[in-house]
Amino acid sequence: MLNRQGRPTSLRAVADEPAVSGAAGGERPPVGRSDPDGSILAARPTFTGNRALAQEEALLFEIGRPETTGVDIEEPEPFETRLGGLERKAAIGLPGLSEPETMRHYVRLSQQNYGIDTGLFPLGSCTMKHNARLNERMARLPGFGDIHPLQPVSTVQGALGLMSELARYLTTLTGMPAVALQPKAGAHGELLGMMAIKAAIAAKGEGETRTTVLVPESAHGTNPATAALLGFKVKSVPAQDDGWVHLADVLPLLGPDVAAIMLTNPNTCGLFEPRATEIAEALHAVGAYFYCDGANFNAIVGKVRPGDLGVDAMHINLHKTFSTPHGGGGPGAGPVVLSDRLAPFAPVPFVRANGDAFELVEDAENPDAVGRMTAFHGQMGMFVRALAYMLSHGADGMRQASEDAVLNANYVRACLSDLMSLPFGDKPCMHEVLFDDAWLKDTGVTTLDFAKAMIDEGYHPMTVYFPLVVHGAMLIEPTESESKASLDLFVASLRDLAMAARNGDTARFTGAPYHAPRRRLDETRAARHPILRWTPPSPVPAQAAE
Ligand SMILES: *Cc1c(COP(=O)(O)O)cnc(C)c1O
């Protein structure tokens, strides 16, 4: 069936050929898929700004009226103010809306956002996977959701018990003796891990000499940023053509000035670092530490214990590996596991079992420890979600989740590798597959154009232009929570786009997205000349002015 724009309504019918057996239903696609009308129709403005049932929505301050309110509050009796003349002289000017208007405003805004609950979200390195609703229910149990960090310890024994249990799971899964739960994101965990390393070095009296941190070129930007923030000099370990970090590139950089290496494993090229153990041994031999960026732990849970690789500190992104939601500034949690050498430098507070009860240790026993990272104990809601994920999966289920994540990424790789180019040859990947833009050469289509065209197909783009070591990188992480059917539809869509790019249908790409609420944005201008202040479109009514 064709829609108004002559596009087949089912993506299953448009793949140029079956991606793999059964992937695209086997139908021969219609030829001449290019769609000059589509862009014109899509670009035609409507009177309301709406697009069919996708509602345009203005800012709250543009639609709200200060005189409107969803609640009736009685005028207070005349009273004597005690603010000594500091009280506001004019109305506050908050935008008022009726209750239905308020509801529509926020629901419409939410519809302009794409989330894992809307569709497949292939953002590499970010692990956008399904959040089981069970975990949400557990986090909302009043005994976890409605407690306060300053409550007497005797009234939150269950919550402390949960933190203790989560710590036991994390240390068991990683094969590491200690964990600090407080960090509120992966980058925050990196900071803590490197602070622990810095504290250990200072305690040995080497603070003045060990000032260099080695960071492979393929690292996440947060790694060199963390090292620099703590005053370390950052030295790059060069990238190699096979996507791996080579021992031979690390050895010449080692000396008495090296504090640590920050190595991501599996790395940001989606590959397991086969030399991790030898790299760890080489660092330990010169008195340095091995920091592992464990944000991609989701690929190896139940398969590899980082402690066995010689890791000294590693953050775990609970919000990636253990399904708790993230993105858009949502809460994260980046617990850090520590080796025996670093455990004495762990921050306070931490939970300790004392007979049948749990206590909070608020004062560090070691004066050289890093102290306090956050005001309280970390992201309680994320701890509950992560433990719920672990308990509902069990040891075998967690291992299978890792295996399925790797299987799904390799399925996508196998289905696309005849059309799109793989920078490191056709070797298996871990939980994410990395393509480069060599296959787009001379098509007039860039990685950015391709990503934007995916939006028209109803997909959030994959991670693009990261890692930097690959030209025009496209990093796809499907995660284990996608079914084969949803992967097949995704693959068919990408194959259709890839064929269009190769067949010279550049118009489908260079102006994309055509169908999104907002068209292509000038991202450079937005970054260089951001407009950070909203100014009223017309003179503000007198009573709304301050
Ligand atoms: C996500 C990620 C980080 C940072 O984690 P945040 O929680 O976003 O701070 C660091 N390294 C890698 C490899 C990542 O994928």
PDB file of C-alpha atoms in Angstrom, residues 218-436:
ATOM      1  CA  SER A 218      39.780   6.038  21.198  1.00  0.00           C
ATOM      2  CA  ALA A 219      38.715   6.974  24.751  1.00  0.00           C
ATOM      3  CA  HIS A 220      35.467   8.622  25.720  1.00  0.00           C
ATOM      4  CA  GLY A 221      36.059  12.363  26.148  1.00  0.00           C
ATOM      5  CA  THR A 222      35.299  12.104  29.840  1.00  0.00           C
ATOM      6  CA  ASN A 223      38.555  10.147  30.420  1.00  0.00           C
ATOM      7  CA  PRO A 224      41.074  12.862  29.474  1.00  0.00           C
ATOM      8  CA  ALA A 225      38.746  15.472  30.983  1.00  0.00           C
ATOM      9  CA  THR A 226      38.780  13.658  34.332  1.00  0.00           C
ATOM     10  CA  ALA A 227      42.549  13.306  34.346  1.00  0.00           C
ATOM     11  CA  ALA A 228      43.025  16.967  33.416  1.00  0.00           C
ATOM     12  CA  LEU A 229      40.538  18.120  36.049  1.00  0.00           C
ATOM     13  CA  LEU A 230      42.652  16.436  38.706  1.00  0.00           C
ATOM     14  CA  GLY A 231      45.781  18.182  37.449  1.00  0.00           C
ATOM     15  CA  PHE A 232      47.306  15.220  35.606  1.00  0.00           C
ATOM     16  CA  LYS A 233      49.134  15.601  32.293  1.00  0.00           C
ATOM     17  CA  VAL A 234      47.354  13.570  29.626  1.00  0.00           C
ATOM     18  CA  LYS A 235      49.444  11.542  27.176  1.00  0.00           C
ATOM     19  CA  SER A 236      47.706   9.852  24.236  1.00  0.00           C
ATOM     20  CA  VAL A 237      48.261   6.224  23.379  1.00  0.00           C
ATOM     21  CA  PRO A 238      48.037   6.101  19.567  1.00  0.00           C
ATOM     22  CA  ALA A 239      45.218   4.225  17.850  1.00  0.00           C
ATOM     23  CA  GLN A 240      46.027   1.308  15.574  1.00  0.00           C
ATOM     24  CA  ASP A 241      44.337   0.107  12.413  1.00  0.00           C
ATOM     25  CA  ASP A 242      42.774  -2.867  14.161  1.00  0.00           C
ATOM     26  CA  GLY A 243      40.975  -0.737  16.792  1.00  0.00           C
ATOM     27  CA  TRP A 244      42.907  -2.251  19.704  1.00  0.00           C
ATOM     28  CA  VAL A 245      45.334  -0.665  22.148  1.00  0.00           C
ATOM     29  CA  HIS A 246      48.731  -2.302  21.664  1.00  0.00           C
ATOM     30  CA  LEU A 247      51.118  -3.158  24.472  1.00  0.00           C
ATOM     31  CA  ALA A 248      53.952  -1.990  22.212  1.00  0.00           C
ATOM     32  CA  ASP A 249      52.420   1.501  22.152  1.00  0.00           C
ATOM     33  CA  VAL A 250      52.015   1.605  25.933  1.00  0.00           C
ATOM     34  CA  LEU A 251      55.464   0.307  26.971  1.00  0.00           C
ATOM     35  CA  PRO A 252      57.541   3.260  25.658  1.00  0.00           C
ATOM     36  CA  LEU A 253      55.292   5.676  27.563  1.00  0.00           C
ATOM     37  CA  LEU A 254      55.794   3.972  30.926  1.00  0.00           C
ATOM     38  CA  GLY A 255      58.084   5.550  33.476  1.00  0.00           C
ATOM     39  CA  PRO A 256      58.231   6.848  37.040  1.00  0.00           C
ATOM     40  CA  ASP A 257      56.049   9.801  36.008  1.00  0.00           C
ATOM     41  CA  VAL A 258      53.057   7.639  35.040  1.00  0.00           C
ATOM     42  CA  ALA A 259      50.208   7.547  37.550  1.00  0.00           C
ATOM     43  CA  ALA A 260      47.730   5.443  35.608  1.00  0.00           C
ATOM     44  CA  ILE A 261      46.214   4.406  32.316  1.00  0.00           C
ATOM     45  CA  MET A 262      42.537   4.968  31.651  1.00  0.00           C
ATOM     46  CA  LEU A 263      41.470   2.168  29.353  1.00  0.00           C
ATOM     47  CA  THR A 264      37.937   1.485  28.197  1.00  0.00           C
ATOM     48  CA  ASN A 265      37.063  -2.196  27.927  1.00  0.00           C
ATOM     49  CA  PRO A 266      35.175  -3.171  25.849  1.00  0.00           C
ATOM     50  CA  ASN A 267      36.448  -0.106  24.034  1.00  0.00           C
ATOM     51  CA  THR A 268      34.551   2.561  22.144  1.00  0.00           C
ATOM     52  CA  CYS A 269      35.188   0.780  18.837  1.00  0.00           C
ATOM     53  CA  GLY A 270      32.987  -2.000  20.197  1.00  0.00           C
ATOM     54  CA  LEU A 271      35.972  -4.336  20.642  1.00  0.00           C
ATOM     55  CA  PHE A 272      37.277  -6.248  23.632  1.00  0.00           C
ATOM     56  CA  GLU A 273      40.855  -5.231  24.458  1.00  0.00           C
ATOM     57  CA  PRO A 274      42.745  -8.542  24.209  1.00  0.00           C
ATOM     58  CA  ARG A 275      45.913  -7.140  25.822  1.00  0.00           C
ATOM     59  CA  ALA A 276      44.220  -5.660  28.898  1.00  0.00           C
ATOM     60  CA  THR A 277      45.887  -8.081  31.341  1.00  0.00           C
ATOM     61  CA  GLU A 278      49.376  -7.507  29.962  1.00  0.00           C
ATOM     62  CA  ILE A 279      48.824  -3.747  29.943  1.00  0.00           C
ATOM     63  CA  ALA A 280      47.756  -3.971  33.599  1.00  0.00           C
ATOM     64  CA  GLU A 281      50.854  -5.974  34.507  1.00  0.00           C
ATOM     65  CA  ALA A 282      53.113  -3.506  32.719  1.00  0.00           C
ATOM     66  CA  LEU A 283      51.560  -0.603  34.621  1.00  0.00           C
ATOM     67  CA  HIS A 284      51.779  -2.348  37.969  1.00  0.00           C
ATOM     68  CA  ALA A 285      55.430  -3.183  37.281  1.00  0.00           C
ATOM     69  CA  VAL A 286      56.255   0.536  37.199  1.00  0.00           C
ATOM     70  CA  GLY A 287      54.082   1.340  40.228  1.00  0.00           C
ATOM     71  CA  ALA A 288      51.173   2.805  38.255  1.00  0.00           C
ATOM     72  CA  TYR A 289      47.465   1.989  38.364  1.00  0.00           C
ATOM     73  CA  PHE A 290      44.965   0.605  35.868  1.00  0.00           C
ATOM     74  CA  TYR A 291      41.751   2.615  35.658  1.00  0.00           C
ATOM     75  CA  CYS A 292      39.168   0.835  33.527  1.00  0.00           C
ATOM     76  CA  ASP A 293      36.284   2.772  32.030  1.00  0.00           C
ATOM     77  CA  GLY A 294      33.582   0.182  32.602  1.00  0.00           C
ATOM     78  CA  ALA A 295      30.699   2.047  31.018  1.00  0.00           C
ATOM     79  CA  ASN A 296      30.386  -0.827  28.551  1.00  0.00           C
ATOM     80  CA  PHE A 297      30.222  -3.493  31.270  1.00  0.00           C
ATOM     81  CA  ASN A 298      26.868  -4.534  29.791  1.00  0.00           C
ATOM     82  CA  ALA A 299      28.755  -6.501  27.138  1.00  0.00           C
ATOM     83  CA  ILE A 300      30.648  -8.694  29.595  1.00  0.00           C
ATOM     84  CA  VAL A 301      28.568  -9.132  32.771  1.00  0.00           C
ATOM     85  CA  GLY A 302      28.786 -12.758  33.811  1.00  0.00           C
ATOM     86  CA  LYS A 303      31.509 -13.416  31.230  1.00  0.00           C
ATOM     87  CA  VAL A 304      34.540 -11.461  32.417  1.00  0.00           C
ATOM     88  CA  ARG A 305      35.454 -10.189  35.884  1.00  0.00           C
ATOM     89  CA  PRO A 306      37.457  -6.955  35.557  1.00  0.00           C
ATOM     90  CA  GLY A 307      39.261  -7.846  38.792  1.00  0.00           C
ATOM     91  CA  ASP A 308      40.808 -10.795  36.927  1.00  0.00           C
ATOM     92  CA  LEU A 309      42.194  -8.380  34.332  1.00  0.00           C
ATOM     93  CA  GLY A 310      44.185  -6.491  36.959  1.00  0.00           C
ATOM     94  CA  VAL A 311      41.870  -3.485  37.168  1.00  0.00           C
ATOM     95  CA  ASP A 312      42.447  -1.138  40.139  1.00  0.00           C
ATOM     96  CA  ALA A 313      39.381   1.053  39.733  1.00  0.00           C
ATOM     97  CA  MET A 314      36.405   0.933  37.410  1.00  0.00           C
ATOM     98  CA  HIS A 315      33.129   2.798  37.263  1.00  0.00           C
ATOM     99  CA  ILE A 316      29.979   0.958  36.348  1.00  0.00           C
ATOM    100  CA  ASN A 317      27.162   2.887  34.725  1.00  0.00           C
ATOM    101  CA  LEU A 318      24.146   1.409  36.500  1.00  0.00           C
ATOM    102  CA  HIS A 319      22.095   3.507  34.097  1.00  0.00           C
ATOM    103  CA  LYS A 320      23.503   1.623  31.136  1.00  0.00           C
ATOM    104  CA  THR A 321      24.296  -1.900  32.252  1.00  0.00           C
ATOM    105  CA  PHE A 322      21.526  -2.476  34.749  1.00  0.00           C
ATOM    106  CA  SER A 323      18.767  -0.831  32.723  1.00  0.00           C
ATOM    107  CA  THR A 324      17.936   2.121  34.942  1.00  0.00           C
ATOM    108  CA  PRO A 325      16.757   4.975  32.735  1.00  0.00           C
ATOM    109  CA  HIS A 326      19.060   7.750  31.617  1.00  0.00           C
ATOM    110  CA  GLY A 327      19.454  10.372  28.971  1.00  0.00           C
ATOM    111  CA  GLY A 328      18.251  13.907  28.754  1.00  0.00           C
ATOM    112  CA  GLY A 329      19.893  14.678  32.072  1.00  0.00           C
ATOM    113  CA  GLY A 330      18.026  11.944  33.890  1.00  0.00           C
ATOM    114  CA  PRO A 331      19.545  10.484  37.011  1.00  0.00           C
ATOM    115  CA  GLY A 332      22.576   8.295  36.602  1.00  0.00           C
ATOM    116  CA  ALA A 333      24.608   6.243  39.033  1.00  0.00           C
ATOM    117  CA  GLY A 334      28.285   5.419  38.571  1.00  0.00           C
ATOM    118  CA  PRO A 335      29.476   3.200  41.440  1.00  0.00           C
ATOM    119  CA  VAL A 336      33.220   2.576  41.437  1.00  0.00           C
ATOM    120  CA  VAL A 337      34.750  -0.779  42.283  1.00  0.00           C
ATOM    121  CA  LEU A 338      38.215  -0.623  43.836  1.00  0.00           C
ATOM    122  CA  SER A 339      41.105  -3.067  44.163  1.00  0.00           C
ATOM    123  CA  ASP A 340      42.726  -3.961  47.491  1.00  0.00           C
ATOM    124  CA  ARG A 341      45.359  -1.326  46.805  1.00  0.00           C
ATOM    125  CA  LEU A 342      42.770   1.430  46.454  1.00  0.00           C
ATOM    126  CA  ALA A 343      40.028   0.296  48.848  1.00  0.00           C
ATOM    127  CA  PRO A 344      41.607   2.126  51.845  1.00  0.00           C
ATOM    128  CA  PHE A 345      41.097   5.398  49.950  1.00  0.00           C
ATOM    129  CA  ALA A 346      37.360   4.925  49.364  1.00  0.00           C
ATOM    130  CA  PRO A 347      35.090   7.832  50.240  1.00  0.00           C
ATOM    131  CA  VAL A 348      32.595   8.054  53.097  1.00  0.00           C
ATOM    132  CA  PRO A 349      29.853   7.389  53.922  1.00  0.00           C
ATOM    133  CA  PHE A 350      29.449   3.676  53.313  1.00  0.00           C
ATOM    134  CA  VAL A 351      27.174   0.984  54.689  1.00  0.00           C
ATOM    135  CA  ARG A 352      28.572  -1.619  57.059  1.00  0.00           C
ATOM    136  CA  ALA A 353      26.782  -4.668  58.408  1.00  0.00           C
ATOM    137  CA  ASN A 354      26.968  -4.860  62.166  1.00  0.00           C
ATOM    138  CA  GLY A 355      25.395  -8.110  63.300  1.00  0.00           C
ATOM    139  CA  ASP A 356      21.786  -8.011  62.102  1.00  0.00           C
ATOM    140  CA  ALA A 357      21.802  -4.244  61.663  1.00  0.00           C
ATOM    141  CA  PHE A 358      23.356  -1.880  59.156  1.00  0.00           C
ATOM    142  CA  GLU A 359      25.265   1.235  60.073  1.00  0.00           C
ATOM    143  CA  LEU A 360      26.549   4.159  58.076  1.00  0.00           C
ATOM    144  CA  VAL A 361      30.250   4.805  58.457  1.00  0.00           C
ATOM    145  CA  GLU A 362      30.474   8.592  58.225  1.00  0.00           C
ATOM    146  CA  ASP A 363      34.120   9.186  59.119  1.00  0.00           C
ATOM    147  CA  ALA A 364      37.034   7.807  57.153  1.00  0.00           C
ATOM    148  CA  GLU A 365      39.366   5.586  59.144  1.00  0.00           C
ATOM    149  CA  ASN A 366      42.231   6.452  56.794  1.00  0.00           C
ATOM    150  CA  PRO A 367      43.197  10.156  56.927  1.00  0.00           C
ATOM    151  CA  ASP A 368      44.493   9.909  53.335  1.00  0.00           C
ATOM    152  CA  ALA A 369      41.136   8.710  51.936  1.00  0.00           C
ATOM    153  CA  VAL A 370      39.292  10.922  49.457  1.00  0.00           C
ATOM    154  CA  GLY A 371      36.641  11.973  51.962  1.00  0.00           C
ATOM    155  CA  ARG A 372      33.120  12.767  50.882  1.00  0.00           C
ATOM    156  CA  MET A 373      32.031  12.833  47.227  1.00  0.00           C
ATOM    157  CA  THR A 374      28.432  13.905  47.639  1.00  0.00           C
ATOM    158  CA  ALA A 375      26.276  15.273  50.424  1.00  0.00           C
ATOM    159  CA  PHE A 376      24.562  11.930  50.989  1.00  0.00           C
ATOM    160  CA  HIS A 377      24.723   8.368  49.734  1.00  0.00           C
ATOM    161  CA  GLY A 378      24.101   8.370  45.987  1.00  0.00           C
ATOM    162  CA  GLN A 379      21.046   7.763  43.801  1.00  0.00           C
ATOM    163  CA  MET A 380      18.816   5.570  45.945  1.00  0.00           C
ATOM    164  CA  GLY A 381      16.206   5.089  43.207  1.00  0.00           C
ATOM    165  CA  MET A 382      18.864   3.822  40.830  1.00  0.00           C
ATOM    166  CA  PHE A 383      20.189   1.397  43.429  1.00  0.00           C
ATOM    167  CA  VAL A 384      16.713  -0.099  43.798  1.00  0.00           C
ATOM    168  CA  ARG A 385      16.238  -0.384  40.034  1.00  0.00           C
ATOM    169  CA  ALA A 386      19.663  -1.952  39.519  1.00  0.00           C
ATOM    170  CA  LEU A 387      19.182  -4.546  42.245  1.00  0.00           C
ATOM    171  CA  ALA A 388      15.679  -5.327  40.941  1.00  0.00           C
ATOM    172  CA  TYR A 389      17.245  -5.898  37.511  1.00  0.00           C
ATOM    173  CA  MET A 390      19.909  -8.180  38.976  1.00  0.00           C
ATOM    174  CA  LEU A 391      17.511 -10.207  41.093  1.00  0.00           C
ATOM    175  CA  SER A 392      14.951 -10.623  38.315  1.00  0.00           C
ATOM    176  CA  HIS A 393      17.625 -11.743  35.838  1.00  0.00           C
ATOM    177  CA  GLY A 394      19.652 -13.941  38.141  1.00  0.00           C
ATOM    178  CA  ALA A 395      23.226 -14.928  37.354  1.00  0.00           C
ATOM    179  CA  ASP A 396      22.263 -16.875  34.243  1.00  0.00           C
ATOM    180  CA  GLY A 397      19.952 -14.109  33.018  1.00  0.00           C
ATOM    181  CA  MET A 398      22.603 -11.427  33.388  1.00  0.00           C
ATOM    182  CA  ARG A 399      25.069 -13.548  31.460  1.00  0.00           C
ATOM    183  CA  GLN A 400      22.466 -14.119  28.765  1.00  0.00           C
ATOM    184  CA  ALA A 401      21.709 -10.396  28.567  1.00  0.00           C
ATOM    185  CA  SER A 402      25.392  -9.762  27.776  1.00  0.00           C
ATOM    186  CA  GLU A 403      25.435 -12.562  25.216  1.00  0.00           C
ATOM    187  CA  ASP A 404      22.256 -11.272  23.562  1.00  0.00           C
ATOM    188  CA  ALA A 405      23.613  -7.709  23.467  1.00  0.00           C
ATOM    189  CA  VAL A 406      26.676  -8.996  21.628  1.00  0.00           C
ATOM    190  CA  LEU A 407      24.589 -11.249  19.396  1.00  0.00           C
ATOM    191  CA  ASN A 408      22.249  -8.402  18.406  1.00  0.00           C
ATOM    192  CA  ALA A 409      25.135  -6.071  17.544  1.00  0.00           C
ATOM    193  CA  ASN A 410      26.754  -8.778  15.439  1.00  0.00           C
ATOM    194  CA  TYR A 411      23.442  -9.466  13.712  1.00  0.00           C
ATOM    195  CA  VAL A 412      23.200  -5.806  12.709  1.00  0.00           C
ATOM    196  CA  ARG A 413      26.848  -5.927  11.590  1.00  0.00           C
ATOM    197  CA  ALA A 414      26.283  -9.015   9.469  1.00  0.00           C
ATOM    198  CA  CYS A 415      23.119  -7.578   7.911  1.00  0.00           C
ATOM    199  CA  LEU A 416      24.757  -4.291   6.885  1.00  0.00           C
ATOM    200  CA  SER A 417      28.387  -5.124   6.184  1.00  0.00           C
ATOM    201  CA  ASP A 418      27.812  -5.627   2.439  1.00  0.00           C
ATOM    202  CA  LEU A 419      26.520  -2.046   2.090  1.00  0.00           C
ATOM    203  CA  MET A 420      28.276  -0.084   4.838  1.00  0.00           C
ATOM    204  CA  SER A 421      32.003  -0.161   5.582  1.00  0.00           C
ATOM    205  CA  LEU A 422      33.599  -1.587   8.711  1.00  0.00           C
ATOM    206  CA  PRO A 423      36.839   0.173   9.672  1.00  0.00           C
ATOM    207  CA  PHE A 424      38.457  -2.812  11.393  1.00  0.00           C
ATOM    208  CA  GLY A 425      37.567  -5.547   8.949  1.00  0.00           C
ATOM    209  CA  ASP A 426      34.764  -8.000   9.314  1.00  0.00           C
ATOM    210  CA  LYS A 427      35.727  -9.282  12.760  1.00  0.00           C
ATOM    211  CA  PRO A 428      33.061  -9.831  15.396  1.00  0.00           C
ATOM    212  CA  CYS A 429      32.197  -6.897  17.634  1.00  0.00           C
ATOM    213  CA  MET A 430      31.013  -6.778  21.217  1.00  0.00           C
ATOM    214  CA  HIS A 431      27.780  -4.976  22.164  1.00  0.00           C
ATOM    215  CA  GLU A 432      28.048  -2.278  19.481  1.00  0.00           C
ATOM    216  CA  VAL A 433      29.093  -2.176  15.859  1.00  0.00           C
ATOM    217  CA  LEU A 434      31.158   0.618  14.382  1.00  0.00           C
ATOM    218  CA  PHE A 435      30.871   1.675  10.730  1.00  0.00           C
ATOM    219  CA  ASP A 436      32.843   4.449   9.056  1.00  0.00           C
TER     220      ASP A 436
END
